[in-house]
Coordinates of C-alpha atoms and ligand atoms in Angstrom, one line a residue:
X1 CA 0.0 0.0 0.0
X2 CA 1.3 3.5 -0.9
X3 CA 1.5 5.6 2.3
X4 CA -0.2 9.0 2.7
X5 CA 3.1 10.5 3.3
X6 CA 4.5 9.4 -0.1
X7 CA 1.3 10.6 -1.8
X8 CA 1.8 14.1 -0.3
X9 CA 5.4 14.5 -1.6
X10 CA 6.2 17.0 -4.3
X11 CA 7.9 15.5 -7.4
X12 CA 11.3 17.0 -6.3
X13 CA 10.9 15.4 -2.8
X14 CA 9.7 12.1 -4.3
X15 CA 12.7 12.0 -6.7
X16 CA 15.0 12.6 -3.7
X17 CA 13.3 9.8 -1.8
X18 CA 13.8 7.4 -4.7
X19 CA 17.5 8.5 -5.0
X20 CA 18.1 7.7 -1.3
X21 CA 16.1 4.4 -1.6
X22 CA 18.3 3.4 -4.6
X23 CA 21.5 4.1 -2.7
X24 CA 20.6 2.9 0.7
X25 CA 18.4 -0.2 -0.1
X26 CA 18.8 -1.3 -3.7
X27 CA 22.5 -0.7 -4.4
X28 CA 23.6 -1.8 -0.9
X29 CA 21.6 -5.0 -1.1
X30 CA 22.8 -6.0 -4.6
X31 CA 25.5 -8.5 -3.6
X32 CA 23.1 -10.3 -1.2
X33 CA 20.4 -10.3 -3.8
X34 CA 22.7 -11.7 -6.5
X35 CA 23.9 -14.4 -4.0
X36 CA 20.3 -15.3 -3.1
X37 CA 19.4 -15.5 -6.8
X38 CA 16.3 -13.4 -6.5
X39 CA 14.9 -10.1 -5.4
X40 CA 13.9 -10.5 -1.7
X41 CA 10.2 -10.1 -0.9
X42 CA 11.1 -7.4 1.6
X43 CA 12.5 -5.2 -1.2
X44 CA 9.6 -5.9 -3.5
X45 CA 7.3 -4.8 -0.6
X46 CA 9.4 -1.6 -0.1
X47 CA 9.1 -0.8 -3.8
X48 CA 5.3 -1.1 -3.7
X49 CA 5.1 1.0 -0.5
X50 CA 7.1 3.8 -2.2
X51 CA 4.7 3.8 -5.1
X52 CA 7.0 2.5 -7.8
X53 CA 4.3 0.1 -9.0
X54 CA 1.9 2.9 -9.5
X55 CA 4.2 5.7 -10.6
X56 CA 2.4 6.7 -13.8
X57 CA -1.0 5.3 -13.0
X58 CA -3.5 8.1 -12.6
X59 CA -4.4 9.2 -9.0
X60 CA -8.1 8.2 -9.6
X61 CA -6.8 4.6 -9.8
X62 CA -4.6 4.9 -6.7
X63 CA -1.4 5.7 -8.6
X64 CA 0.9 8.7 -8.1
X65 CA 0.0 10.2 -11.5
X66 CA 3.6 11.2 -12.5
X67 CA 4.0 12.1 -16.2
X68 CA 6.1 10.0 -18.6
X69 CA 8.9 12.6 -18.3
X70 CA 8.8 12.3 -14.5
X71 CA 8.8 8.5 -14.8
X72 CA 11.9 8.7 -17.0
X73 CA 13.7 10.9 -14.4
X74 CA 12.8 8.4 -11.7
X75 CA 14.0 5.6 -13.9
X76 CA 17.4 7.3 -14.3
X77 CA 17.7 7.0 -10.5
X78 CA 16.5 3.5 -9.6
X79 CA 18.2 1.9 -12.6
X80 CA 21.6 2.8 -11.2
X81 CA 20.9 -0.3 -9.2
X82 CA 20.5 -3.8 -10.7
X83 CA 18.1 -3.9 -13.6
X84 CA 16.2 -6.8 -12.1
X85 CA 14.8 -4.7 -9.3
X86 CA 12.8 -2.7 -11.8
X87 CA 11.8 -5.8 -13.8
X88 CA 9.6 -6.7 -10.9
X89 CA 7.2 -3.8 -11.7
X90 CA 8.1 -2.7 -15.3
X91 CA 5.7 -4.9 -17.1
X92 CA 2.9 -3.7 -14.8
X93 CA 3.6 0.0 -15.1
X94 CA 4.2 0.0 -18.9
X95 CA 2.9 -2.7 -21.2
X96 CA -0.1 -3.9 -19.3
X97 CA -1.5 -0.9 -17.4
X98 CA -1.1 1.4 -20.4
X99 CA -3.1 -1.0 -22.6
X100 CA -5.7 -1.2 -19.9
X101 CA -5.8 2.6 -19.5
X102 CA -6.1 3.1 -23.3
X103 CA -8.4 0.3 -24.2
X104 CA -9.8 -1.5 -21.1
X105 CA -13.5 -1.6 -20.3
X106 CA -14.6 0.2 -17.1
X107 CA -15.0 -3.2 -15.4
X108 CA -11.4 -4.3 -16.3
X109 CA -9.9 -1.0 -15.1
X110 CA -11.7 -1.2 -11.8
X111 CA -10.7 -4.8 -11.4
X112 CA -7.0 -4.4 -12.0
X113 CA -5.6 -0.9 -11.9
X114 CA -5.9 0.0 -8.3
X115 CA -4.4 -3.4 -7.3
X116 CA -1.6 -2.8 -9.8
X117 CA -0.9 0.7 -8.4
X118 CA -0.5 -0.6 -4.9
X119 CA 1.6 -3.5 -5.9
X120 CA -0.8 -6.3 -4.9
X121 CA -1.4 -7.3 -8.6
X122 CA 1.7 -8.0 -10.7
X123 CA 1.0 -8.2 -14.4
X124 CA 3.0 -10.0 -17.2
X125 CA 2.7 -9.3 -20.9
X126 CA 2.7 -12.6 -22.8
X127 CA 3.2 -12.1 -26.6
X128 CA 6.4 -13.9 -27.6
X129 CA 6.4 -17.5 -28.7
X130 CA 8.8 -20.0 -30.2
X131 CA 7.9 -18.9 -33.8
X132 CA 6.8 -15.4 -33.0
X133 CA 9.7 -13.2 -31.8
X134 CA 10.3 -10.0 -33.8
X135 CA 7.4 -11.0 -36.0
X136 CA 4.5 -10.7 -33.5
X137 CA 1.9 -11.5 -36.3
X138 CA 3.2 -15.1 -36.3
X139 CA 1.5 -15.9 -32.9
X140 CA 0.0 -19.4 -32.9
X141 CA -1.7 -19.4 -29.5
X142 CA -5.4 -19.7 -30.2
X143 CA -8.5 -18.4 -28.4
X144 CA -11.5 -20.4 -29.5
X145 CA -15.0 -19.0 -28.8
X146 CA -17.3 -21.0 -26.6
X147 CA -20.8 -20.2 -25.4
X148 CA -19.8 -17.8 -22.6
X149 CA -16.2 -17.1 -23.3
X150 CA -13.0 -18.5 -24.8
X151 CA -10.6 -21.5 -24.5
X152 CA -6.9 -20.7 -24.9
X153 CA -4.2 -23.1 -26.1
X154 CA -0.6 -22.4 -26.9
X155 CA 2.9 -21.7 -25.5
X156 CA 4.6 -18.4 -24.7
X157 CA 8.3 -17.9 -23.9
X158 CA 10.7 -15.3 -22.5
X159 CA 7.9 -13.7 -20.4
X160 CA 9.1 -11.2 -17.7
X161 CA 7.4 -11.9 -14.3
X162 CA 5.6 -14.8 -16.0
X163 CA 6.4 -17.3 -13.2
X164 CA 5.0 -15.1 -10.3
X165 CA 2.6 -12.6 -11.9
X166 CA -1.0 -12.5 -10.7
X167 CA -2.4 -11.8 -14.1
X168 CA -1.1 -12.5 -17.6
X169 CA -2.1 -10.4 -20.6
X170 CA -2.0 -13.1 -23.3
X171 CA -2.1 -12.5 -27.0
X172 CA -3.9 -15.1 -29.0
X173 CA -5.4 -15.6 -32.5
X174 CA -9.1 -15.3 -32.6
X175 CA -9.5 -15.5 -36.4
X176 CA -7.8 -16.7 -39.6
X177 CA -6.8 -13.3 -40.7
X178 CA -2.9 -13.0 -40.3
X179 CA -3.2 -10.0 -38.0
X180 CA -6.3 -11.0 -36.0
X181 CA -4.8 -11.1 -32.5
X182 CA -6.7 -10.5 -29.4
X183 CA -5.5 -9.8 -25.8
X184 CA -6.9 -11.7 -22.8
X185 CA -6.5 -11.3 -19.1
X186 CA -5.7 -14.7 -17.7
X187 CA -5.2 -15.6 -14.0
X188 CA -1.8 -17.2 -13.7
X189 CA -3.1 -19.8 -11.3
X190 CA -6.1 -20.7 -13.5
X191 CA -6.5 -24.5 -14.4
X192 CA -4.4 -25.3 -17.5
X193 CA -1.7 -22.6 -17.0
X194 CA 1.8 -23.9 -16.3
X195 CA 5.0 -21.9 -16.0
X196 CA 8.6 -22.9 -16.2
X197 CA 11.9 -21.0 -15.6
X198 CA 15.0 -21.5 -17.7
X199 CA 17.9 -23.5 -16.3
X200 CA 20.3 -20.5 -16.7
X201 CA 20.3 -16.9 -17.8
X202 CA 23.0 -14.7 -19.5
X203 CA 22.1 -11.6 -17.6
X204 CA 18.9 -10.8 -15.6
X205 CA 19.7 -13.9 -13.7
X206 CA 17.9 -12.8 -10.6
X207 CA 14.7 -12.0 -12.5
X208 CA 14.4 -14.9 -15.0
X209 CA 12.0 -14.9 -17.8
X210 CA 9.4 -17.7 -18.0
X211 CA 7.8 -20.1 -20.4
X212 CA 4.1 -20.4 -20.1
X213 CA 1.9 -23.2 -21.4
X214 CA -1.8 -22.8 -21.8
X215 CA -3.7 -26.0 -22.1
X216 CA -7.5 -25.6 -22.5
X217 CA -7.5 -22.5 -20.3
X218 CA -11.1 -21.2 -20.0
X219 CA -11.8 -17.5 -19.6
X220 CA -15.1 -15.5 -19.6
X221 CA -15.8 -13.0 -22.3
X222 CA -15.1 -10.2 -19.9
X223 CA -11.4 -11.3 -20.1
X224 CA -11.1 -9.9 -23.6
X225 CA -9.2 -6.6 -23.5
X226 CA -11.7 -3.8 -24.4
X227 CA -14.3 -6.4 -25.3
X228 CA -13.1 -6.3 -28.9
X229 CA -11.7 -9.2 -30.9
X230 CA -8.9 -8.8 -33.4
X231 CA -7.5 -5.5 -32.2
X232 CA -4.8 -6.8 -29.8
X233 CA -1.7 -5.5 -31.5
X234 CA -3.1 -2.0 -31.9
X235 CA -4.3 -2.0 -28.3
X236 CA -0.8 -2.9 -27.2
X237 CA 0.9 0.0 -29.0
X238 CA 0.7 2.7 -26.3
X239 CA 2.1 0.3 -23.7
X240 CA 4.9 -0.8 -26.1
X241 CA 5.9 2.8 -26.7
X242 CA 5.7 3.5 -22.9
X243 CA 7.9 0.4 -22.3
X244 CA 10.4 1.3 -25.0
X245 CA 10.8 4.8 -23.4
X246 CA 11.3 3.1 -20.0
X247 CA 13.9 0.7 -21.4
X248 CA 15.8 3.6 -23.0
X249 CA 15.8 5.3 -19.6
X250 CA 16.9 2.1 -17.9
X251 CA 19.9 2.0 -20.3
X252 CA 20.8 5.5 -19.2
X253 CA 20.5 4.6 -15.5
X254 CA 22.7 1.5 -16.0
X255 CA 25.3 3.4 -18.1
X256 CA 25.4 6.1 -15.3
X257 CA 26.4 3.6 -12.7
X258 CA 28.8 1.7 -15.0
X259 CA 30.6 5.0 -15.8
X260 CA 30.7 5.9 -12.1
X261 CA 32.3 2.5 -11.2
X262 CA 34.8 2.8 -14.1
X263 CA 35.8 6.3 -13.2
X264 CA 36.3 5.4 -9.5
X265 CA 38.4 2.5 -10.4
X266 CA 40.5 4.6 -12.8
X267 CA 41.2 7.1 -10.1
X268 CA 42.2 4.4 -7.6
X269 CA 44.2 1.9 -9.7
X270 CA 47.9 2.8 -10.1
X271 CA 50.1 1.3 -12.8
X272 CA 53.5 2.6 -14.1
X273 CA 53.6 4.8 -11.0
X274 CA 50.4 6.8 -11.7
X275 CA 46.6 6.4 -11.6
X276 CA 45.4 4.8 -14.8
X277 CA 43.0 7.8 -15.0
X278 CA 46.0 9.8 -16.1
X279 CA 46.5 7.7 -19.3
X280 CA 45.0 9.3 -22.5
X281 CA 43.6 5.9 -23.6
X282 CA 41.6 5.6 -20.4
X283 CA 40.5 9.3 -20.6
X284 CA 39.2 8.7 -24.1
X285 CA 37.0 5.8 -23.0
X286 CA 35.7 7.8 -20.0
X287 CA 35.1 11.1 -21.9
X288 CA 33.4 9.4 -24.9
X289 CA 31.2 7.4 -22.5
X290 CA 30.1 10.5 -20.7
X291 CA 29.3 12.4 -24.0
X292 CA 27.2 9.4 -25.3
X293 CA 25.5 9.0 -21.9
X294 CA 24.4 12.6 -22.0
X295 CA 23.2 12.4 -25.6
X296 CA 21.0 9.4 -24.6
X297 CA 19.7 11.1 -21.5
X298 CA 18.6 14.2 -23.5
X299 CA 17.0 12.1 -26.3
X300 CA 14.9 9.9 -24.0
X301 CA 13.8 12.9 -21.9
X302 CA 12.8 14.8 -25.0
X303 CA 10.8 11.8 -26.3
X304 CA 9.1 11.5 -22.9
X305 CA 8.1 15.2 -22.9
X306 CA 6.6 14.8 -26.4
X307 CA 4.8 11.7 -25.2
X308 CA 3.2 13.8 -22.4
X309 CA 2.1 16.4 -24.9
X310 CA 0.0 13.9 -26.9
X311 CA 0.5 10.8 -29.1
X312 CA 3.8 8.9 -28.4
X313 CA 6.4 9.9 -31.0
X314 CA 6.9 6.3 -32.3
X315 CA 9.9 6.7 -34.4
X316 CA 11.8 9.0 -32.0
X317 CA 11.1 6.5 -29.3
X318 CA 12.5 3.8 -31.5
X319 CA 15.6 6.0 -32.0
X320 CA 16.0 6.5 -28.3
X321 CA 15.5 2.8 -27.5
X322 CA 18.1 1.9 -30.2
X323 CA 20.6 4.5 -29.3
X324 CA 20.4 4.3 -25.5
X325 CA 20.6 0.5 -25.3
X326 CA 23.5 0.3 -27.8
X327 CA 25.2 3.1 -25.8
X328 CA 24.8 1.3 -22.5
X329 CA 26.4 -1.9 -24.0
X330 CA 29.4 0.3 -25.3
X331 CA 29.8 2.0 -21.9
X332 CA 29.6 -1.4 -20.2
X333 CA 32.3 -2.9 -22.5
X334 CA 34.6 0.1 -21.9
X335 CA 34.0 -0.2 -18.1
X336 CA 35.1 -3.9 -18.3
X337 CA 38.2 -2.8 -20.2
X338 CA 39.0 -0.1 -17.6
X339 CA 38.7 -2.5 -14.8
X340 CA 41.0 -5.0 -16.5
X341 CA 40.8 -8.5 -14.8
X342 CA 38.4 -7.1 -12.2
X343 CA 35.9 -6.5 -15.0
X344 CA 35.8 -10.3 -15.6
X345 CA 36.4 -12.0 -12.3
X346 CA 34.1 -11.9 -9.3
X347 CA 30.5 -10.8 -8.8
X348 CA 31.1 -7.0 -8.7
X349 CA 28.7 -4.6 -10.4
X350 CA 30.6 -4.1 -13.6
X351 CA 30.8 -7.7 -14.9
X352 CA 27.2 -8.3 -13.7
X353 CA 25.8 -5.2 -15.4
X354 CA 27.8 -5.9 -18.6
X355 CA 25.7 -9.1 -18.9
X356 CA 22.5 -7.4 -17.8
X357 CA 22.6 -4.5 -20.3
X358 CA 23.2 -6.9 -23.2
X359 CA 19.6 -8.1 -23.0
X360 CA 18.3 -4.5 -23.4
X361 CA 19.2 -4.7 -27.1
X362 CA 16.9 -7.7 -27.5
X363 CA 13.6 -7.0 -25.7
X364 CA 11.2 -4.2 -26.6
X365 CA 12.2 -4.6 -30.2
X366 CA 15.7 -5.8 -31.2
X367 CA 18.2 -3.1 -32.4
X368 CA 17.7 -4.4 -36.0
X369 CA 14.0 -4.0 -35.8
X370 CA 14.4 -0.4 -34.7
X371 CA 17.0 0.2 -37.4
X372 CA 14.6 -1.2 -40.0
X373 CA 11.6 0.9 -38.7
X374 CA 13.7 4.1 -38.7
X375 CA 15.1 3.4 -42.2
X376 CA 11.6 2.8 -43.6
X377 CA 10.3 6.0 -42.1
X378 CA 13.0 8.1 -43.8
X379 CA 13.1 10.6 -45.5
X380 CA 9.8 11.7 -43.9
X381 CA 11.4 11.8 -40.5
X382 CA 14.0 14.3 -41.7
X383 CA 11.4 16.5 -43.4
X384 CA 9.5 16.7 -40.0
X385 CA 12.6 17.6 -37.9
Ligands
LIG401 C1 15.2 -10.5 -20.7 C2 14.0 -10.6 -21.7 C3 12.7 -10.3 -21.3 C4 11.7 -10.4 -22.2 N1 10.4 -10.1 -21.7 C5 9.3 -10.4 -22.5 C6 8.0 -10.2 -22.1 O1 7.7 -9.8 -20.9 N2 6.9 -10.5 -22.9 C7 7.1 -10.9 -24.2 O2 6.1 -11.2 -24.9 N3 8.4 -11.1 -24.7 C8 9.5 -10.8 -23.9 N4 10.8 -11.0 -24.3 C9 11.0 -11.5 -25.7 C10 11.5 -10.5 -26.7 O3 10.5 -9.5 -27.0 C11 12.0 -11.2 -27.9 O4 13.2 -11.9 -27.5 C12 12.4 -10.3 -29.1 O5 11.2 -9.7 -29.6 C13 13.2 -11.0 -30.2 O6 12.5 -12.2 -30.5 P1 13.4 -13.5 -30.7 O7 14.2 -13.7 -29.4 O8 12.5 -14.6 -31.1 O9 14.5 -13.2 -31.8 P2 14.2 -13.2 -33.4 O10 13.0 -12.4 -33.7 O11 14.3 -14.6 -33.8 O12 15.5 -12.5 -33.9 C14 16.8 -13.1 -34.0 C15 17.7 -12.1 -34.8 O13 17.1 -11.8 -36.1 C16 17.0 -10.4 -36.2 N5 15.8 -10.1 -37.0 C17 14.5 -10.6 -36.9 N6 13.7 -10.0 -37.8 C18 14.5 -9.2 -38.5 C19 14.2 -8.2 -39.6 N7 13.0 -8.1 -40.1 N8 15.2 -7.5 -40.0 C20 16.5 -7.6 -39.5 N9 16.8 -8.4 -38.5 C21 15.8 -9.2 -38.0 C22 16.8 -9.9 -34.8 O14 17.2 -8.5 -34.7 C23 17.8 -10.8 -34.1 O15 19.1 -10.3 -34.2 C24 11.9 -10.9 -23.5 C25 13.2 -11.2 -23.9 C26 14.2 -11.1 -23.0 C27 15.6 -11.5 -23.5

């Protein structure tokens, strides 16, 4: 439950509170969290109490009502800590709640949004399948109409929070038309739903993605998002743009921490009788990383402000997601180089984050999909700028 004291804070004071929480509770518990292999329940509860699950949900649904730009500034802060902390609520605040806000029926909003805002309902977004990755139109999961609802069959993979979410937003085919996908709210504990975690993860290890099997899962007709068949991908668009903006901001937060770690190490580590920070080659990596980090920060903030003014700027968000996630990988790689052997050995933040940021270039549209989308939108994009 979000406390009254948190609700009364101005944005500047809330930002400061999240900064302190990040340093004092998230960063300082990272090693213990990594060794335990998962985010402790105590910290999940703290994130909910502080309102992180309801950051951008409107106040009328129990959220804090921050704008997308404010959410981006908050994300810059809490993603200086391990990326898996924010994975615990990212699919709820972005993909699922935004689809609900934009397209849900009154009944669906009343049923889920308040619980999502206070952290008691975790949501997962279940689109990807074995044969439907970048090409979402290839989804094979089916939803067959029955007298009073639908029966779902299929298999999803790589679903964030899929193993512990309360509700899954499942995309399934409701017609023969290639693009006729519909979105359904499915209780994760419903008969016929089975989840499985991978044996190992390359990054995001403490927040593993799940495989979900749906075998004759029955849902009522009220489970269909917006009560409309065949419109699932369009309904998901606002949430997808919201999530891409959030992932771009996450990349900036991660790069900020990586650069801080690399710069501290460079000042401390002495070779050839002087701190390695005095070597031009190290300065080039640090200086270039800072310049790229600031370019990414400015781009994602600018997209978020445009998002708040009206329709999400789809292509510019693609550019921000592409640039910031590639930038974070570059910064992580340079940080490993600056740390030398310490960048490879042990469970320090740099080797761990190097693995974690790699995945940012794959989910919410791979880098190649964003490059393709941007290339296709040219030269119109240039004319508009
Ligand atoms: C940590 C993590 C969390 C995730 N969370 C979720 C989630 O919560 N919900 C969910 O539904 N999914 C989730 N995913 C899945 C993610 O969205 C997919 O992995 C992603 O869309 C890519 O699909 P794929 O892995 O099948 O790769 P593929 O689509 O098979 O791509 C393989 C390669 O081919 C390239 N490629 C594909 N098509 C083209 C093209 N047209 N042009 C050029 N290159 C192309 C890709 O860029 C990539 O390099 C998650 C994935 C990860 C890693």
